[in-house]
Amino acid sequence: MNAMNVAITRKTHRAAEELLGSAGCGVWTNPHDRALTPAELREAAAGSDATICMLSDAIGAGLFAAAPRCRIYANYAVGHNNMDAAAAARAGVALCNTPDVLTDATAELAWALLFAVARRVPEGDRMVREGRFHGWAPLMLLGHDVGGRTLGIIGAGRIGAAMARRAAGFAMPILYTRRSGRSPEMDALGARHVSLDELLRESDYISIHCPLTTETRHMIGATQFAIMKPGAIIINTARGAVIDERALAAALREGRIAGAGLDVYEHEPDIDHELPAMSNTVLLPHIGSATFDTRRRMAELAARNILDYFEGRVPRTCLNPGTIGRR
Ligand code: NAP
């Protein structure tokens, strides 16, 4: 293999640099503690044979035209709504993502949010730190039961199924939707495949795990909040724009639903101004996959996809294998 150059658009776990370096690649990593600007991204990709990119990088036709040498973009994420698949197909550019390695970490964060909202964990923490805890009280910080309540999973893929597996410990009936009908894995867990409307009407907890696509953008808006139970709690660790954030703020303000736990936002990093002021929201800064081991595995997988490509193999988690060899 001739020496190949790889750009990494944001400092990630060092495993990516180490793997690529030990295979003889030249590696350039964004030295700033911020995302690259579009112009910087074009310049970085133009000087490279491959790019490891972040979910905040827009990967599309303009970039492919400006960086004709770069033949593969390996997203440091499983979600790939930042990548224009049609433009990549036209340009013969390979796109990869990091499935599986972040499944457990993301499902666990969804559970953390679910419990944090249900049992008012951040409110209690603030009360203690601010010196407002003056002793046990019978009506202090009452929350919602989790065990035995119905969990609705929208998008029963890898992360949705991992969410469901963990629900067994809490004896929760599970409802699910996905694009392609019933899932043998979910059925084996005792989960019931239902329509989106039935899931929204029947669930006490609703957890979103579908990708952001043209079909799922604003899938949950005013109409959907209107049919949820008044005590429903919604959790989103997928992508912010699956929920209409204005409609969510209105549903919470009007008491249509009981709470929300969010890791992702419609216009990241901006957040609807009402949500942080509400006591029944728990808001995290997009950290679904942010564990030490998971981020290392993501770095390794992104780098291995690129090495696969350079060594003439179809990258192991390539999203568009039909492009291989076309650029
Ligand atoms: P996955 O295995 O592809 O699962 C996605 C599921 O969503 C599939 O069951 C799919 O249905 C379903 N789906 C697609 N379109 C749908 C629609 N219109 N209506 C209902 N369901 C639909 O993906 P994953 O690995 O679980 O990841 C899911 C998403 O989580 C990613 O796309 C990413 O955006 C997000 N994520 C966020 C974080 C974070 O940091 N917060 C971390 C990791 C992932 P079929 O099975 O029928 O195709």
CSV table of C-alpha atoms and ligand atoms in Angstrom, one decimal:
chain,number,residue,atom,x,y,z
A,1,MET,CA,0.0,0.0,0.0
A,2,ASN,CA,1.4,3.4,-0.9
A,3,ALA,CA,1.4,6.0,1.9
A,4,MET,CA,-2.1,7.3,2.3
A,5,ASN,CA,-3.2,10.5,4.0
A,6,VAL,CA,-6.1,10.6,6.4
A,7,ALA,CA,-7.8,13.6,7.9
A,8,ILE,CA,-9.6,13.4,11.3
A,9,THR,CA,-11.9,16.4,11.6
A,10,ARG,CA,-11.9,16.4,15.4
A,11,LYS,CA,-9.6,15.1,18.1
A,12,THR,CA,-11.0,11.6,18.9
A,13,HIS,CA,-9.8,8.7,20.9
A,14,ARG,CA,-6.1,8.2,20.0
A,15,ALA,CA,-6.8,4.6,18.8
A,16,ALA,CA,-7.7,5.9,15.3
A,17,GLU,CA,-4.4,7.8,14.9
A,18,GLU,CA,-2.4,4.8,16.3
A,19,LEU,CA,-4.0,2.2,14.0
A,20,LEU,CA,-3.7,4.4,10.9
A,21,GLY,CA,-0.2,5.4,11.8
A,22,SER,CA,1.0,1.9,12.4
A,23,ALA,CA,-0.3,1.0,9.0
A,24,GLY,CA,1.9,3.6,7.5
A,25,CYS,CA,-0.7,6.3,6.9
A,26,GLY,CA,0.0,10.0,7.3
A,27,VAL,CA,-2.6,11.4,9.7
A,28,TRP,CA,-3.7,15.0,10.2
A,29,THR,CA,-6.0,15.8,13.1
A,30,ASN,CA,-7.9,19.0,13.6
A,31,PRO,CA,-5.8,20.8,16.2
A,32,HIS,CA,-8.6,23.0,17.4
A,33,ASP,CA,-11.1,22.2,20.2
A,34,ARG,CA,-14.0,22.9,17.9
A,35,ALA,CA,-15.6,21.6,14.7
A,36,LEU,CA,-13.9,22.6,11.5
A,37,THR,CA,-15.6,25.4,9.5
A,38,PRO,CA,-16.9,24.2,6.1
A,39,ALA,CA,-13.9,25.8,4.4
A,40,GLU,CA,-11.5,24.1,6.8
A,41,LEU,CA,-13.3,20.8,6.2
A,42,ARG,CA,-12.9,21.2,2.4
A,43,GLU,CA,-9.2,21.9,2.8
A,44,ALA,CA,-8.7,19.0,5.1
A,45,ALA,CA,-10.5,16.5,2.9
A,46,ALA,CA,-8.8,17.9,-0.3
A,47,GLY,CA,-5.4,17.0,1.1
A,48,SER,CA,-6.5,13.5,2.1
A,49,ASP,CA,-7.3,10.1,0.6
A,50,ALA,CA,-9.8,9.4,3.4
A,51,THR,CA,-11.5,11.4,6.2
A,52,ILE,CA,-12.8,10.4,9.6
A,53,CYS,CA,-15.6,12.9,10.1
A,54,MET,CA,-18.0,13.8,12.9
A,55,LEU,CA,-21.8,14.0,13.0
A,56,SER,CA,-21.6,17.8,12.9
A,57,ASP,CA,-19.7,17.8,9.6
A,58,ALA,CA,-21.9,18.2,6.5
A,59,ILE,CA,-20.7,15.6,4.0
A,60,GLY,CA,-22.2,16.2,0.6
A,61,ALA,CA,-21.8,17.1,-3.1
A,62,GLY,CA,-19.9,20.4,-2.6
A,63,LEU,CA,-17.3,18.6,-0.5
A,64,PHE,CA,-16.9,15.7,-2.9
A,65,ALA,CA,-16.3,18.2,-5.8
A,66,ALA,CA,-13.8,20.3,-3.7
A,67,ALA,CA,-11.9,17.2,-2.5
A,68,PRO,CA,-11.6,14.8,-5.5
A,69,ARG,CA,-8.8,12.8,-4.0
A,70,CYS,CA,-10.8,11.8,-0.9
A,71,ARG,CA,-12.6,8.6,-1.6
A,72,ILE,CA,-14.0,7.5,1.7
A,73,TYR,CA,-15.6,9.3,4.7
A,74,ALA,CA,-15.9,7.3,7.9
A,75,ASN,CA,-18.4,8.9,10.2
A,76,TYR,CA,-17.5,8.8,13.9
A,77,ALA,CA,-21.2,7.9,14.6
A,78,VAL,CA,-23.8,5.3,13.7
A,79,GLY,CA,-26.3,8.0,12.6
A,80,HIS,CA,-25.4,9.3,9.2
A,81,ASN,CA,-28.0,12.0,8.6
A,82,ASN,CA,-25.1,14.4,8.1
A,83,MET,CA,-24.1,12.5,5.0
A,84,ASP,CA,-25.7,12.9,1.6
A,85,ALA,CA,-26.0,9.3,0.4
A,86,ALA,CA,-27.4,10.3,-3.1
A,87,ALA,CA,-24.5,12.7,-3.7
A,88,ALA,CA,-22.0,10.0,-2.5
A,89,ALA,CA,-23.5,7.5,-4.9
A,90,ARG,CA,-23.2,10.0,-7.8
A,91,ALA,CA,-19.6,10.8,-6.9
A,92,GLY,CA,-18.6,7.2,-6.1
A,93,VAL,CA,-17.6,8.1,-2.6
A,94,ALA,CA,-17.7,5.4,0.1
A,95,LEU,CA,-19.5,6.3,3.4
A,96,CYS,CA,-19.1,4.3,6.6
A,97,ASN,CA,-20.5,4.6,10.1
A,98,THR,CA,-19.9,2.9,13.5
A,99,PRO,CA,-22.8,0.6,14.3
A,100,ASP,CA,-23.0,-1.9,17.2
A,101,VAL,CA,-20.0,-0.6,19.2
A,102,LEU,CA,-22.1,2.2,20.7
A,103,THR,CA,-25.4,0.3,21.1
A,104,ASP,CA,-25.1,-0.5,24.8
A,105,ALA,CA,-23.7,2.9,25.8
A,106,THR,CA,-26.6,4.7,24.1
A,107,ALA,CA,-29.3,2.4,25.4
A,108,GLU,CA,-27.8,2.9,28.9
A,109,LEU,CA,-27.9,6.7,28.6
A,110,ALA,CA,-31.6,6.4,27.5
A,111,TRP,CA,-32.2,4.5,30.7
A,112,ALA,CA,-30.3,7.1,32.7
A,113,LEU,CA,-32.5,9.8,31.3
A,114,LEU,CA,-35.7,7.7,31.9
A,115,PHE,CA,-34.9,7.3,35.6
A,116,ALA,CA,-33.6,10.8,35.9
A,117,VAL,CA,-36.9,12.3,34.7
A,118,ALA,CA,-39.2,9.7,36.4
A,119,ARG,CA,-37.5,10.0,39.8
A,120,ARG,CA,-36.5,13.7,39.5
A,121,VAL,CA,-32.8,12.9,40.1
A,122,PRO,CA,-31.4,16.3,39.0
A,123,GLU,CA,-33.9,18.2,41.1
A,124,GLY,CA,-33.0,16.2,44.2
A,125,ASP,CA,-29.3,16.6,43.5
A,126,ARG,CA,-29.8,20.4,43.2
A,127,MET,CA,-31.8,20.5,46.4
A,128,VAL,CA,-29.1,18.8,48.4
A,129,ARG,CA,-26.2,20.9,46.9
A,130,GLU,CA,-28.1,24.1,47.5
A,131,GLY,CA,-28.7,23.4,51.2
A,132,ARG,CA,-32.5,23.0,50.7
A,133,PHE,CA,-32.7,19.5,52.1
A,134,HIS,CA,-33.9,19.9,55.7
A,135,GLY,CA,-34.8,16.2,56.3
A,136,TRP,CA,-37.0,13.5,55.0
A,137,ALA,CA,-40.6,14.6,54.2
A,138,PRO,CA,-43.5,12.5,53.1
A,139,LEU,CA,-44.5,14.5,50.1
A,140,MET,CA,-41.1,15.7,48.9
A,141,LEU,CA,-40.1,15.2,45.2
A,142,LEU,CA,-42.6,12.5,44.4
A,143,GLY,CA,-41.9,10.9,41.1
A,144,HIS,CA,-43.3,8.2,38.8
A,145,ASP,CA,-43.0,4.4,39.1
A,146,VAL,CA,-41.0,2.6,36.4
A,147,GLY,CA,-41.5,-1.1,37.2
A,148,GLY,CA,-44.6,-2.5,35.5
A,149,ARG,CA,-45.3,0.6,33.4
A,150,THR,CA,-45.5,0.3,29.6
A,151,LEU,CA,-42.4,1.2,27.6
A,152,GLY,CA,-42.9,2.3,24.0
A,153,ILE,CA,-39.9,2.0,21.7
A,154,ILE,CA,-39.9,3.9,18.4
A,155,GLY,CA,-37.3,2.4,16.1
A,156,ALA,CA,-36.6,-1.1,17.3
A,157,GLY,CA,-33.2,-1.6,15.7
A,158,ARG,CA,-29.9,-2.2,17.5
A,159,ILE,CA,-30.3,0.5,20.2
A,160,GLY,CA,-34.1,0.1,20.6
A,161,ALA,CA,-33.6,-3.7,21.1
A,162,ALA,CA,-30.8,-3.0,23.7
A,163,MET,CA,-33.3,-0.7,25.5
A,164,ALA,CA,-35.9,-3.4,25.4
A,165,ARG,CA,-33.5,-6.1,26.8
A,166,ARG,CA,-32.8,-3.9,29.8
A,167,ALA,CA,-36.6,-3.4,30.5
A,168,ALA,CA,-36.9,-7.1,31.4
A,169,GLY,CA,-35.4,-6.3,34.8
A,170,PHE,CA,-38.3,-3.9,35.5
A,171,ALA,CA,-41.1,-6.2,34.3
A,172,MET,CA,-42.3,-3.6,31.8
A,173,PRO,CA,-44.7,-4.5,29.0
A,174,ILE,CA,-43.0,-3.3,25.8
A,175,LEU,CA,-44.6,-1.9,22.6
A,176,TYR,CA,-42.5,-1.1,19.5
A,177,THR,CA,-42.7,0.3,16.0
A,178,ARG,CA,-40.2,0.2,13.3
A,179,ARG,CA,-40.2,0.7,9.5
A,180,SER,CA,-40.4,-2.9,8.4
A,181,GLY,CA,-43.0,-4.6,10.6
A,182,ARG,CA,-42.3,-7.2,13.3
A,183,SER,CA,-38.8,-7.9,14.6
A,184,PRO,CA,-38.1,-11.5,15.7
A,185,GLU,CA,-35.7,-10.2,18.3
A,186,MET,CA,-38.3,-7.9,19.8
A,187,ASP,CA,-41.0,-10.5,19.6
A,188,ALA,CA,-38.6,-13.0,21.5
A,189,LEU,CA,-38.4,-10.4,24.3
A,190,GLY,CA,-42.2,-10.5,24.6
A,191,ALA,CA,-42.5,-7.0,23.0
A,192,ARG,CA,-45.7,-6.2,21.0
A,193,HIS,CA,-45.5,-4.6,17.5
A,194,VAL,CA,-48.1,-1.9,17.2
A,195,SER,CA,-48.9,1.2,15.1
A,196,LEU,CA,-47.2,4.5,16.1
A,197,ASP,CA,-50.6,5.9,17.3
A,198,GLU,CA,-51.3,2.8,19.5
A,199,LEU,CA,-47.8,3.1,21.0
A,200,LEU,CA,-48.3,6.8,21.7
A,201,ARG,CA,-51.7,6.2,23.3
A,202,GLU,CA,-50.7,3.3,25.5
A,203,SER,CA,-47.1,4.0,26.7
A,204,ASP,CA,-46.1,5.5,30.0
A,205,TYR,CA,-42.5,5.9,28.7
A,206,ILE,CA,-41.7,6.6,25.1
A,207,SER,CA,-38.1,6.2,23.9
A,208,ILE,CA,-37.0,7.2,20.4
A,209,HIS,CA,-34.4,5.1,18.6
A,210,CYS,CA,-35.0,5.7,14.9
A,211,PRO,CA,-32.6,7.5,12.5
A,212,LEU,CA,-33.3,11.0,11.3
A,213,THR,CA,-34.6,10.7,7.8
A,214,THR,CA,-37.1,12.7,5.7
A,215,GLU,CA,-39.8,10.3,7.0
A,216,THR,CA,-38.9,10.7,10.7
A,217,ARG,CA,-38.3,14.5,10.8
A,218,HIS,CA,-41.0,15.9,13.1
A,219,MET,CA,-42.5,12.4,13.5
A,220,ILE,CA,-43.5,13.5,17.0
A,221,GLY,CA,-45.3,16.8,16.9
A,222,ALA,CA,-48.5,18.5,18.3
A,223,THR,CA,-50.8,15.8,16.9
A,224,GLN,CA,-48.7,13.0,18.5
A,225,PHE,CA,-48.4,14.8,21.9
A,226,ALA,CA,-52.2,15.2,21.9
A,227,ILE,CA,-52.8,11.5,22.0
A,228,MET,CA,-50.2,10.6,24.6
A,229,LYS,CA,-51.2,9.8,28.2
A,230,PRO,CA,-51.0,13.0,30.4
A,231,GLY,CA,-48.5,11.1,32.5
A,232,ALA,CA,-46.3,10.1,29.6
A,233,ILE,CA,-42.5,10.7,29.7
A,234,ILE,CA,-40.6,11.0,26.4
A,235,ILE,CA,-36.9,10.2,26.0
A,236,ASN,CA,-34.9,11.1,23.0
A,237,THR,CA,-31.4,9.8,22.4
A,238,ALA,CA,-31.8,9.5,18.6
A,239,ARG,CA,-31.7,12.8,16.7
A,240,GLY,CA,-33.3,16.0,17.9
A,241,ALA,CA,-35.4,16.8,14.8
A,242,VAL,CA,-37.4,13.6,15.1
A,243,ILE,CA,-39.3,15.7,17.7
A,244,ASP,CA,-40.8,19.1,16.8
A,245,GLU,CA,-39.1,20.9,19.7
A,246,ARG,CA,-41.6,23.8,19.8
A,247,ALA,CA,-44.5,21.3,20.0
A,248,LEU,CA,-42.6,19.5,22.8
A,249,ALA,CA,-42.2,22.7,24.8
A,250,ALA,CA,-45.9,23.4,24.3
A,251,ALA,CA,-46.9,19.9,25.4
A,252,LEU,CA,-44.8,20.2,28.6
A,253,ARG,CA,-46.0,23.8,29.3
A,254,GLU,CA,-49.6,22.7,29.0
A,255,GLY,CA,-49.2,19.6,31.0
A,256,ARG,CA,-50.1,17.4,28.1
A,257,ILE,CA,-47.2,15.1,29.1
A,258,ALA,CA,-45.3,14.7,32.4
A,259,GLY,CA,-41.7,15.1,31.3
A,260,ALA,CA,-38.9,14.8,28.8
A,261,GLY,CA,-35.4,13.5,28.9
A,262,LEU,CA,-33.3,14.7,25.9
A,263,ASP,CA,-29.8,14.0,24.8
A,264,VAL,CA,-30.3,15.6,21.3
A,265,TYR,CA,-31.9,18.8,20.0
A,266,GLU,CA,-33.5,20.0,16.8
A,267,HIS,CA,-31.0,22.8,16.2
A,268,GLU,CA,-27.9,21.6,18.2
A,269,PRO,CA,-26.3,23.1,20.1
A,270,ASP,CA,-29.2,25.6,20.4
A,271,ILE,CA,-32.1,24.5,22.6
A,272,ASP,CA,-35.6,25.8,22.7
A,273,HIS,CA,-35.5,28.5,25.4
A,274,GLU,CA,-38.4,27.1,27.4
A,275,LEU,CA,-36.9,23.6,28.0
A,276,PRO,CA,-34.1,24.5,30.4
A,277,ALA,CA,-36.5,26.5,32.5
A,278,MET,CA,-38.8,23.6,33.2
A,279,SER,CA,-38.3,21.3,36.2
A,280,ASN,CA,-39.7,18.2,34.4
A,281,THR,CA,-37.0,18.1,31.7
A,282,VAL,CA,-33.5,16.5,32.0
A,283,LEU,CA,-31.2,17.9,29.3
A,284,LEU,CA,-27.9,16.3,28.3
A,285,PRO,CA,-25.3,17.5,25.8
A,286,HIS,CA,-25.4,14.7,23.2
A,287,ILE,CA,-23.4,12.2,25.1
A,288,GLY,CA,-25.2,8.9,24.1
A,289,SER,CA,-22.0,7.1,23.1
A,290,ALA,CA,-19.7,9.0,25.5
A,291,THR,CA,-18.0,6.3,27.5
A,292,PHE,CA,-14.3,5.7,27.5
A,293,ASP,CA,-14.5,2.2,26.0
A,294,THR,CA,-17.2,3.1,23.4
A,295,ARG,CA,-15.3,6.1,22.1
A,296,ARG,CA,-12.2,3.9,21.7
A,297,ARG,CA,-14.2,1.2,19.8
A,298,MET,CA,-15.7,3.9,17.6
A,299,ALA,CA,-12.2,5.2,16.8
A,300,GLU,CA,-10.9,1.7,16.0
A,301,LEU,CA,-13.9,0.9,13.8
A,302,ALA,CA,-13.6,4.2,11.8
A,303,ALA,CA,-9.9,3.6,11.3
A,304,ARG,CA,-10.5,-0.1,10.3
A,305,ASN,CA,-13.0,0.9,7.7
A,306,ILE,CA,-10.5,3.2,6.1
A,307,LEU,CA,-7.7,0.5,6.2
A,308,ASP,CA,-10.2,-2.0,4.7
A,309,TYR,CA,-10.7,0.4,1.8
A,310,PHE,CA,-7.0,1.1,1.3
A,311,GLU,CA,-6.3,-2.6,1.3
A,312,GLY,CA,-8.9,-3.3,-1.4
A,313,ARG,CA,-11.6,-4.8,0.8
A,314,VAL,CA,-15.2,-3.5,1.2
A,315,PRO,CA,-15.1,-1.6,4.5
A,316,ARG,CA,-16.6,-3.6,7.3
A,317,THR,CA,-19.4,-1.1,8.0
A,318,CYS,CA,-19.8,0.5,4.7
A,319,LEU,CA,-23.1,2.2,4.0
A,320,ASN,CA,-22.9,2.1,0.2
A,321,PRO,CA,-20.7,-0.8,-0.9
A,322,GLY,CA,-21.8,-0.2,-4.5
A,323,THR,CA,-19.4,2.8,-4.7
A,324,ILE,CA,-16.2,0.8,-4.0
A,325,GLY,CA,-13.7,1.2,-6.8
A,326,ARG,CA,-15.7,3.9,-8.6
A,327,ARG,CA,-13.6,7.0,-7.6
B,1,NAP,P1,-30.7,0.9,13.6
B,1,NAP,O1,-30.2,-0.4,14.1
B,1,NAP,O2,-30.6,1.1,12.1
B,1,NAP,O3,-32.2,1.0,14.1
B,1,NAP,C1,-33.0,2.1,13.7
B,1,NAP,C2,-34.4,1.6,13.8
B,1,NAP,O4,-35.3,2.7,13.4
B,1,NAP,C3,-34.8,0.4,12.9
B,1,NAP,O5,-35.6,-0.5,13.6
B,1,NAP,C4,-35.6,1.0,11.8
B,1,NAP,O6,-36.6,0.2,11.2
B,1,NAP,C5,-36.3,2.1,12.6
B,1,NAP,N1,-36.9,3.1,11.7
B,1,NAP,C6,-36.3,3.7,10.6
B,1,NAP,N2,-37.2,4.5,10.0
B,1,NAP,C7,-38.3,4.5,10.8
B,1,NAP,C8,-39.6,5.1,10.7
B,1,NAP,N3,-39.9,5.9,9.7
B,1,NAP,N4,-40.5,4.8,11.7
B,1,NAP,C9,-40.2,3.9,12.7
B,1,NAP,N5,-39.0,3.3,12.8
B,1,NAP,C10,-38.1,3.6,11.9
B,1,NAP,O7,-29.9,2.1,14.3
B,1,NAP,P2,-29.3,2.2,15.8
B,1,NAP,O8,-27.9,1.7,15.7
B,1,NAP,O9,-30.2,1.5,16.7
B,1,NAP,O10,-29.2,3.8,16.0
B,1,NAP,C11,-30.4,4.5,16.0
B,1,NAP,C12,-30.2,6.0,16.0
B,1,NAP,O11,-29.7,6.4,17.2
B,1,NAP,C13,-29.1,6.4,15.0
B,1,NAP,O12,-29.6,6.6,13.7
B,1,NAP,C14,-28.6,7.7,15.6
B,1,NAP,O13,-29.2,8.8,15.0
B,1,NAP,C15,-29.0,7.6,17.1
B,1,NAP,N6,-27.8,7.6,18.0
B,1,NAP,C16,-27.6,8.6,18.9
B,1,NAP,C17,-26.6,8.6,19.7
B,1,NAP,C18,-26.4,9.7,20.7
B,1,NAP,O14,-25.2,10.0,21.0
B,1,NAP,N7,-27.4,10.2,21.3
B,1,NAP,C19,-25.7,7.5,19.7
B,1,NAP,C20,-25.9,6.5,18.8
B,1,NAP,C21,-27.0,6.5,18.0
B,1,NAP,P3,-36.2,-1.1,10.3
B,1,NAP,O15,-35.5,-2.0,11.2
B,1,NAP,O16,-37.5,-1.6,9.9
B,1,NAP,O17,-35.3,-0.5,9.2
